Amino acid sequence: MIALSAVCTHLGCIVQWVKEQQHFLCPCHGGQFATDGTVLGGPPPRPLAKIPVTVTGGNITIG
């Protein structure tokens, strides 16, 4: 299980999930990211940041 930051690594816009294409899209400059955060296309220089996730006793903690 992973959690990803929704902040695009290009200029900091918030990415949106595109269900039909199964990837994240930055509405500002068209950056595209895979479900694991890797860059699929556009200007982003780096993948989306991964955020630590722990599951303890049925509770999910992100960050």
PDB file of N, CA, C and O in Angstrom:
ATOM      1  N   MET A   1       0.853  -1.170   0.000  1.00  0.00           N
ATOM      2  CA  MET A   1       0.000   0.000   0.000  1.00  0.00           C
ATOM      3  C   MET A   1       0.900   1.234   0.000  1.00  0.00           C
ATOM      4  O   MET A   1       1.865   1.301   0.748  1.00  0.00           O
ATOM      5  N   ILE A   2       0.569   2.196  -0.862  1.00  0.00           N
ATOM      6  CA  ILE A   2       1.307   3.449  -0.883  1.00  0.00           C
ATOM      7  C   ILE A   2       0.331   4.618  -0.873  1.00  0.00           C
ATOM      8  O   ILE A   2      -0.826   4.477  -1.270  1.00  0.00           O
ATOM      9  N   ALA A   3       0.814   5.752  -0.404  1.00  0.00           N
ATOM     10  CA  ALA A   3       0.073   7.012  -0.496  1.00  0.00           C
ATOM     11  C   ALA A   3       0.966   7.967  -1.271  1.00  0.00           C
ATOM     12  O   ALA A   3       2.187   7.953  -1.127  1.00  0.00           O
ATOM     13  N   LEU A   4       0.352   8.767  -2.121  1.00  0.00           N
ATOM     14  CA  LEU A   4       1.098   9.715  -2.934  1.00  0.00           C
ATOM     15  C   LEU A   4       0.638  11.137  -2.644  1.00  0.00           C
ATOM     16  O   LEU A   4      -0.548  11.380  -2.413  1.00  0.00           O
ATOM     17  N   SER A   5       1.575  12.061  -2.690  1.00  0.00           N
ATOM     18  CA  SER A   5       1.223  13.474  -2.607  1.00  0.00           C
ATOM     19  C   SER A   5       0.443  13.841  -3.863  1.00  0.00           C
ATOM     20  O   SER A   5       0.725  13.340  -4.952  1.00  0.00           O
ATOM     21  N   ALA A   6      -0.528  14.712  -3.732  1.00  0.00           N
ATOM     22  CA  ALA A   6      -1.303  15.176  -4.879  1.00  0.00           C
ATOM     23  C   ALA A   6      -0.687  16.423  -5.509  1.00  0.00           C
ATOM     24  O   ALA A   6      -1.254  17.001  -6.424  1.00  0.00           O
ATOM     25  N   VAL A   7       0.498  16.822  -5.031  1.00  0.00           N
ATOM     26  CA  VAL A   7       1.154  18.028  -5.524  1.00  0.00           C
ATOM     27  C   VAL A   7       2.071  17.674  -6.695  1.00  0.00           C
ATOM     28  O   VAL A   7       3.019  16.903  -6.549  1.00  0.00           O
ATOM     29  N   CYS A   8       1.775  18.237  -7.859  1.00  0.00           N
ATOM     30  CA  CYS A   8       2.585  17.993  -9.053  1.00  0.00           C
ATOM     31  C   CYS A   8       4.001  18.504  -8.826  1.00  0.00           C
ATOM     32  O   CYS A   8       4.203  19.586  -8.256  1.00  0.00           O
ATOM     33  N   THR A   9       4.983  17.736  -9.276  1.00  0.00           N
ATOM     34  CA  THR A   9       6.383  18.104  -9.087  1.00  0.00           C
ATOM     35  C   THR A   9       6.865  19.138 -10.094  1.00  0.00           C
ATOM     36  O   THR A   9       8.018  19.552 -10.051  1.00  0.00           O
ATOM     37  N   HIS A  10       5.994  19.582 -10.984  1.00  0.00           N
ATOM     38  CA  HIS A  10       6.374  20.616 -11.947  1.00  0.00           C
ATOM     39  C   HIS A  10       6.268  21.996 -11.306  1.00  0.00           C
ATOM     40  O   HIS A  10       7.281  22.622 -11.020  1.00  0.00           O
ATOM     41  N   LEU A  11       5.052  22.440 -11.034  1.00  0.00           N
ATOM     42  CA  LEU A  11       4.870  23.772 -10.442  1.00  0.00           C
ATOM     43  C   LEU A  11       3.926  23.772  -9.240  1.00  0.00           C
ATOM     44  O   LEU A  11       3.455  24.824  -8.813  1.00  0.00           O
ATOM     45  N   GLY A  12       3.612  22.594  -8.706  1.00  0.00           N
ATOM     46  CA  GLY A  12       2.853  22.527  -7.465  1.00  0.00           C
ATOM     47  C   GLY A  12       1.346  22.528  -7.580  1.00  0.00           C
ATOM     48  O   GLY A  12       0.655  22.689  -6.577  1.00  0.00           O
ATOM     49  N   CYS A  13       0.813  22.349  -8.771  1.00  0.00           N
ATOM     50  CA  CYS A  13      -0.644  22.243  -8.917  1.00  0.00           C
ATOM     51  C   CYS A  13      -1.117  20.911  -8.326  1.00  0.00           C
ATOM     52  O   CYS A  13      -0.331  19.990  -8.142  1.00  0.00           O
ATOM     53  N   ILE A  14      -2.385  20.789  -8.069  1.00  0.00           N
ATOM     54  CA  ILE A  14      -2.950  19.568  -7.502  1.00  0.00           C
ATOM     55  C   ILE A  14      -3.420  18.657  -8.632  1.00  0.00           C
ATOM     56  O   ILE A  14      -4.232  19.052  -9.470  1.00  0.00           O
ATOM     57  N   VAL A  15      -2.893  17.430  -8.635  1.00  0.00           N
ATOM     58  CA  VAL A  15      -3.255  16.466  -9.683  1.00  0.00           C
ATOM     59  C   VAL A  15      -4.637  15.879  -9.408  1.00  0.00           C
ATOM     60  O   VAL A  15      -5.109  15.875  -8.274  1.00  0.00           O
ATOM     61  N   GLN A  16      -5.265  15.401 -10.465  1.00  0.00           N
ATOM     62  CA  GLN A  16      -6.594  14.803 -10.396  1.00  0.00           C
ATOM     63  C   GLN A  16      -6.525  13.375 -10.927  1.00  0.00           C
ATOM     64  O   GLN A  16      -5.766  13.096 -11.862  1.00  0.00           O
ATOM     65  N   TRP A  17      -7.315  12.474 -10.372  1.00  0.00           N
ATOM     66  CA  TRP A  17      -7.396  11.098 -10.853  1.00  0.00           C
ATOM     67  C   TRP A  17      -8.299  11.056 -12.079  1.00  0.00           C
ATOM     68  O   TRP A  17      -9.403  11.592 -12.067  1.00  0.00           O
ATOM     69  N   VAL A  18      -7.827  10.426 -13.158  1.00  0.00           N
ATOM     70  CA  VAL A  18      -8.615  10.263 -14.380  1.00  0.00           C
ATOM     71  C   VAL A  18      -8.991   8.781 -14.467  1.00  0.00           C
ATOM     72  O   VAL A  18      -8.184   7.938 -14.876  1.00  0.00           O
ATOM     73  N   LYS A  19     -10.194   8.459 -14.042  1.00  0.00           N
ATOM     74  CA  LYS A  19     -10.641   7.073 -13.947  1.00  0.00           C
ATOM     75  C   LYS A  19     -10.563   6.351 -15.287  1.00  0.00           C
ATOM     76  O   LYS A  19     -10.101   5.208 -15.357  1.00  0.00           O
ATOM     77  N   GLU A  20     -11.021   6.996 -16.355  1.00  0.00           N
ATOM     78  CA  GLU A  20     -11.056   6.352 -17.674  1.00  0.00           C
ATOM     79  C   GLU A  20      -9.674   5.939 -18.163  1.00  0.00           C
ATOM     80  O   GLU A  20      -9.527   4.954 -18.881  1.00  0.00           O
ATOM     81  N   GLN A  21      -8.650   6.695 -17.807  1.00  0.00           N
ATOM     82  CA  GLN A  21      -7.291   6.408 -18.260  1.00  0.00           C
ATOM     83  C   GLN A  21      -6.423   5.780 -17.177  1.00  0.00           C
ATOM     84  O   GLN A  21      -5.274   5.425 -17.423  1.00  0.00           O
ATOM     85  N   GLN A  22      -6.969   5.689 -15.952  1.00  0.00           N
ATOM     86  CA  GLN A  22      -6.275   5.075 -14.819  1.00  0.00           C
ATOM     87  C   GLN A  22      -4.914   5.712 -14.541  1.00  0.00           C
ATOM     88  O   GLN A  22      -3.902   5.021 -14.363  1.00  0.00           O
ATOM     89  N   HIS A  23      -4.888   7.061 -14.530  1.00  0.00           N
ATOM     90  CA  HIS A  23      -3.672   7.775 -14.133  1.00  0.00           C
ATOM     91  C   HIS A  23      -4.049   9.134 -13.542  1.00  0.00           C
ATOM     92  O   HIS A  23      -5.200   9.542 -13.580  1.00  0.00           O
ATOM     93  N   PHE A  24      -3.051   9.795 -12.974  1.00  0.00           N
ATOM     94  CA  PHE A  24      -3.233  11.131 -12.421  1.00  0.00           C
ATOM     95  C   PHE A  24      -2.834  12.152 -13.476  1.00  0.00           C
ATOM     96  O   PHE A  24      -1.867  11.946 -14.207  1.00  0.00           O
ATOM     97  N   LEU A  25      -3.566  13.267 -13.536  1.00  0.00           N
ATOM     98  CA  LEU A  25      -3.309  14.310 -14.511  1.00  0.00           C
ATOM     99  C   LEU A  25      -3.215  15.658 -13.805  1.00  0.00           C
ATOM    100  O   LEU A  25      -4.060  15.990 -12.978  1.00  0.00           O
ATOM    101  N   CYS A  26      -2.193  16.425 -14.154  1.00  0.00           N
ATOM    102  CA  CYS A  26      -2.067  17.786 -13.637  1.00  0.00           C
ATOM    103  C   CYS A  26      -2.824  18.712 -14.585  1.00  0.00           C
ATOM    104  O   CYS A  26      -2.480  18.788 -15.774  1.00  0.00           O
ATOM    105  N   PRO A  27      -3.824  19.432 -14.091  1.00  0.00           N
ATOM    106  CA  PRO A  27      -4.623  20.285 -14.959  1.00  0.00           C
ATOM    107  C   PRO A  27      -3.888  21.539 -15.429  1.00  0.00           C
ATOM    108  O   PRO A  27      -4.314  22.180 -16.382  1.00  0.00           O
ATOM    109  N   CYS A  28      -2.782  21.886 -14.806  1.00  0.00           N
ATOM    110  CA  CYS A  28      -2.084  23.131 -15.152  1.00  0.00           C
ATOM    111  C   CYS A  28      -1.272  23.016 -16.444  1.00  0.00           C
ATOM    112  O   CYS A  28      -1.353  23.884 -17.301  1.00  0.00           O
ATOM    113  N   HIS A  29      -0.475  21.954 -16.571  1.00  0.00           N
ATOM    114  CA  HIS A  29       0.408  21.837 -17.735  1.00  0.00           C
ATOM    115  C   HIS A  29       0.424  20.436 -18.341  1.00  0.00           C
ATOM    116  O   HIS A  29       1.329  20.096 -19.093  1.00  0.00           O
ATOM    117  N   GLY A  30      -0.545  19.598 -17.972  1.00  0.00           N
ATOM    118  CA  GLY A  30      -0.704  18.303 -18.615  1.00  0.00           C
ATOM    119  C   GLY A  30       0.222  17.197 -18.152  1.00  0.00           C
ATOM    120  O   GLY A  30       0.347  16.186 -18.833  1.00  0.00           O
ATOM    121  N   GLY A  31       0.873  17.361 -17.015  1.00  0.00           N
ATOM    122  CA  GLY A  31       1.703  16.283 -16.482  1.00  0.00           C
ATOM    123  C   GLY A  31       0.853  15.065 -16.176  1.00  0.00           C
ATOM    124  O   GLY A  31      -0.281  15.190 -15.716  1.00  0.00           O
ATOM    125  N   GLN A  32       1.391  13.874 -16.455  1.00  0.00           N
ATOM    126  CA  GLN A  32       0.669  12.630 -16.216  1.00  0.00           C
ATOM    127  C   GLN A  32       1.515  11.719 -15.340  1.00  0.00           C
ATOM    128  O   GLN A  32       2.728  11.607 -15.544  1.00  0.00           O
ATOM    129  N   PHE A  33       0.857  11.060 -14.396  1.00  0.00           N
ATOM    130  CA  PHE A  33       1.540  10.188 -13.450  1.00  0.00           C
ATOM    131  C   PHE A  33       0.820   8.850 -13.357  1.00  0.00           C
ATOM    132  O   PHE A  33      -0.407   8.794 -13.341  1.00  0.00           O
ATOM    133  N   ALA A  34       1.593   7.770 -13.244  1.00  0.00           N
ATOM    134  CA  ALA A  34       1.055   6.426 -13.066  1.00  0.00           C
ATOM    135  C   ALA A  34       0.558   6.250 -11.635  1.00  0.00           C
ATOM    136  O   ALA A  34       0.794   7.095 -10.765  1.00  0.00           O
ATOM    137  N   THR A  35      -0.092   5.121 -11.386  1.00  0.00           N
ATOM    138  CA  THR A  35      -0.633   4.842 -10.047  1.00  0.00           C
ATOM    139  C   THR A  35       0.460   4.716  -8.987  1.00  0.00           C
ATOM    140  O   THR A  35       0.175   4.850  -7.808  1.00  0.00           O
ATOM    141  N   ASP A  36       1.701   4.471  -9.400  1.00  0.00           N
ATOM    142  CA  ASP A  36       2.810   4.413  -8.433  1.00  0.00           C
ATOM    143  C   ASP A  36       3.546   5.745  -8.336  1.00  0.00           C
ATOM    144  O   ASP A  36       4.550   5.860  -7.650  1.00  0.00           O
ATOM    145  N   GLY A  37       3.050   6.779  -9.028  1.00  0.00           N
ATOM    146  CA  GLY A  37       3.631   8.109  -8.956  1.00  0.00           C
ATOM    147  C   GLY A  37       4.662   8.438 -10.014  1.00  0.00           C
ATOM    148  O   GLY A  37       5.086   9.584 -10.121  1.00  0.00           O
ATOM    149  N   THR A  38       5.073   7.449 -10.816  1.00  0.00           N
ATOM    150  CA  THR A  38       6.076   7.724 -11.835  1.00  0.00           C
ATOM    151  C   THR A  38       5.497   8.618 -12.929  1.00  0.00           C
ATOM    152  O   THR A  38       4.299   8.603 -13.201  1.00  0.00           O
ATOM    153  N   VAL A  39       6.379   9.390 -13.544  1.00  0.00           N
ATOM    154  CA  VAL A  39       5.967  10.325 -14.596  1.00  0.00           C
ATOM    155  C   VAL A  39       5.703   9.557 -15.880  1.00  0.00           C
ATOM    156  O   VAL A  39       6.550   8.800 -16.351  1.00  0.00           O
ATOM    157  N   LEU A  40       4.513   9.760 -16.448  1.00  0.00           N
ATOM    158  CA  LEU A  40       4.149   9.148 -17.727  1.00  0.00           C
ATOM    159  C   LEU A  40       4.346  10.119 -18.885  1.00  0.00           C
ATOM    160  O   LEU A  40       4.526   9.694 -20.025  1.00  0.00           O
ATOM    161  N   GLY A  41       4.271  11.407 -18.613  1.00  0.00           N
ATOM    162  CA  GLY A  41       4.425  12.394 -19.676  1.00  0.00           C
ATOM    163  C   GLY A  41       4.258  13.799 -19.165  1.00  0.00           C
ATOM    164  O   GLY A  41       3.836  14.030 -18.038  1.00  0.00           O
ATOM    165  N   GLY A  42       4.638  14.757 -20.001  1.00  0.00           N
ATOM    166  CA  GLY A  42       4.516  16.156 -19.641  1.00  0.00           C
ATOM    167  C   GLY A  42       5.777  16.695 -19.007  1.00  0.00           C
ATOM    168  O   GLY A  42       6.809  16.034 -19.012  1.00  0.00           O
ATOM    169  N   PRO A  43       5.692  17.883 -18.413  1.00  0.00           N
ATOM    170  CA  PRO A  43       6.876  18.548 -17.895  1.00  0.00           C
ATOM    171  C   PRO A  43       7.367  18.162 -16.490  1.00  0.00           C
ATOM    172  O   PRO A  43       8.451  18.595 -16.111  1.00  0.00           O
ATOM    173  N   PRO A  44       6.640  17.367 -15.683  1.00  0.00           N
ATOM    174  CA  PRO A  44       7.136  17.109 -14.332  1.00  0.00           C
ATOM    175  C   PRO A  44       8.533  16.465 -14.344  1.00  0.00           C
ATOM    176  O   PRO A  44       8.761  15.484 -15.051  1.00  0.00           O
ATOM    177  N   PRO A  45       9.468  17.014 -13.545  1.00  0.00           N
ATOM    178  CA  PRO A  45      10.830  16.490 -13.515  1.00  0.00           C
ATOM    179  C   PRO A  45      11.014  15.266 -12.621  1.00  0.00           C
ATOM    180  O   PRO A  45      12.009  14.556 -12.742  1.00  0.00           O
ATOM    181  N   ARG A  46      10.068  15.029 -11.709  1.00  0.00           N
ATOM    182  CA  ARG A  46      10.203  13.936 -10.733  1.00  0.00           C
ATOM    183  C   ARG A  46       8.851  13.255 -10.519  1.00  0.00           C
ATOM    184  O   ARG A  46       7.814  13.864 -10.756  1.00  0.00           O
ATOM    185  N   PRO A  47       8.876  12.036  -9.996  1.00  0.00           N
ATOM    186  CA  PRO A  47       7.624  11.352  -9.638  1.00  0.00           C
ATOM    187  C   PRO A  47       6.905  12.087  -8.504  1.00  0.00           C
ATOM    188  O   PRO A  47       7.509  12.918  -7.809  1.00  0.00           O
ATOM    189  N   LEU A  48       5.649  11.748  -8.299  1.00  0.00           N
ATOM    190  CA  LEU A  48       4.928  12.253  -7.134  1.00  0.00           C
ATOM    191  C   LEU A  48       5.602  11.717  -5.878  1.00  0.00           C
ATOM    192  O   LEU A  48       6.086  10.570  -5.862  1.00  0.00           O
ATOM    193  N   ALA A  49       5.634  12.529  -4.836  1.00  0.00           N
ATOM    194  CA  ALA A  49       6.265  12.111  -3.576  1.00  0.00           C
ATOM    195  C   ALA A  49       5.438  11.014  -2.917  1.00  0.00           C
ATOM    196  O   ALA A  49       4.203  11.086  -2.877  1.00  0.00           O
ATOM    197  N   LYS A  50       6.142  10.005  -2.421  1.00  0.00           N
ATOM    198  CA  LYS A  50       5.476   8.940  -1.661  1.00  0.00           C
ATOM    199  C   LYS A  50       5.413   9.347  -0.196  1.00  0.00           C
ATOM    200  O   LYS A  50       6.357   9.915   0.343  1.00  0.00           O
ATOM    201  N   ILE A  51       4.280   9.051   0.433  1.00  0.00           N
ATOM    202  CA  ILE A  51       4.052   9.395   1.832  1.00  0.00           C
ATOM    203  C   ILE A  51       3.969   8.093   2.623  1.00  0.00           C
ATOM    204  O   ILE A  51       3.265   7.166   2.210  1.00  0.00           O
ATOM    205  N   PRO A  52       4.686   7.998   3.751  1.00  0.00           N
ATOM    206  CA  PRO A  52       4.664   6.760   4.542  1.00  0.00           C
ATOM    207  C   PRO A  52       3.249   6.387   4.993  1.00  0.00           C
ATOM    208  O   PRO A  52       2.461   7.248   5.377  1.00  0.00           O
ATOM    209  N   VAL A  53       2.970   5.079   4.941  1.00  0.00           N
ATOM    210  CA  VAL A  53       1.677   4.542   5.366  1.00  0.00           C
ATOM    211  C   VAL A  53       1.921   3.397   6.325  1.00  0.00           C
ATOM    212  O   VAL A  53       2.769   2.543   6.073  1.00  0.00           O
ATOM    213  N   THR A  54       1.176   3.383   7.415  1.00  0.00           N
ATOM    214  CA  THR A  54       1.218   2.242   8.336  1.00  0.00           C
ATOM    215  C   THR A  54      -0.209   1.797   8.632  1.00  0.00           C
ATOM    216  O   THR A  54      -1.136   2.612   8.677  1.00  0.00           O
ATOM    217  N   VAL A  55      -0.365   0.490   8.811  1.00  0.00           N
ATOM    218  CA  VAL A  55      -1.649  -0.078   9.189  1.00  0.00           C
ATOM    219  C   VAL A  55      -1.460  -0.808  10.499  1.00  0.00           C
ATOM    220  O   VAL A  55      -0.643  -1.729  10.588  1.00  0.00           O
ATOM    221  N   THR A  56      -2.197  -0.373  11.536  1.00  0.00           N
ATOM    222  CA  THR A  56      -2.078  -0.952  12.864  1.00  0.00           C
ATOM    223  C   THR A  56      -3.470  -1.206  13.415  1.00  0.00           C
ATOM    224  O   THR A  56      -4.244  -0.261  13.590  1.00  0.00           O
ATOM    225  N   GLY A  57      -3.787  -2.468  13.651  1.00  0.00           N
ATOM    226  CA  GLY A  57      -5.077  -2.794  14.250  1.00  0.00           C
ATOM    227  C   GLY A  57      -6.270  -2.269  13.469  1.00  0.00           C
ATOM    228  O   GLY A  57      -7.246  -1.834  14.041  1.00  0.00           O
ATOM    229  N   GLY A  58      -6.167  -2.272  12.161  1.00  0.00           N
ATOM    230  CA  GLY A  58      -7.274  -1.811  11.338  1.00  0.00           C
ATOM    231  C   GLY A  58      -7.297  -0.306  11.113  1.00  0.00           C
ATOM    232  O   GLY A  58      -8.165   0.204  10.412  1.00  0.00           O
ATOM    233  N   ASN A  59      -6.363   0.423  11.711  1.00  0.00           N
ATOM    234  CA  ASN A  59      -6.262   1.868  11.522  1.00  0.00           C
ATOM    235  C   ASN A  59      -5.181   2.179  10.506  1.00  0.00           C
ATOM    236  O   ASN A  59      -4.075   1.636  10.580  1.00  0.00           O
ATOM    237  N   ILE A  60      -5.479   3.056   9.574  1.00  0.00           N
ATOM    238  CA  ILE A  60      -4.514   3.469   8.566  1.00  0.00           C
ATOM    239  C   ILE A  60      -3.996   4.848   8.935  1.00  0.00           C
ATOM    240  O   ILE A  60      -4.777   5.776   9.151  1.00  0.00           O
ATOM    241  N   THR A  61      -2.666   4.977   9.020  1.00  0.00           N
ATOM    242  CA  THR A  61      -2.035   6.249   9.320  1.00  0.00           C
ATOM    243  C   THR A  61      -1.173   6.662   8.149  1.00  0.00           C
ATOM    244  O   THR A  61      -0.332   5.892   7.689  1.00  0.00           O
ATOM    245  N   ILE A  62      -1.408   7.849   7.635  1.00  0.00           N
ATOM    246  CA  ILE A  62      -0.645   8.382   6.507  1.00  0.00           C
ATOM    247  C   ILE A  62       0.172   9.563   7.021  1.00  0.00           C
ATOM    248  O   ILE A  62      -0.364  10.493   7.615  1.00  0.00           O
ATOM    249  N   GLY A  63       1.461   9.509   6.738  1.00  0.00           N
ATOM    250  CA  GLY A  63       2.354  10.599   7.135  1.00  0.00           C
ATOM    251  C   GLY A  63       3.197  10.280   8.324  1.00  0.00           C
ATOM    252  O   GLY A  63       3.203   9.296   8.947  1.00  0.00           O
TER     253      GLY A  63
END
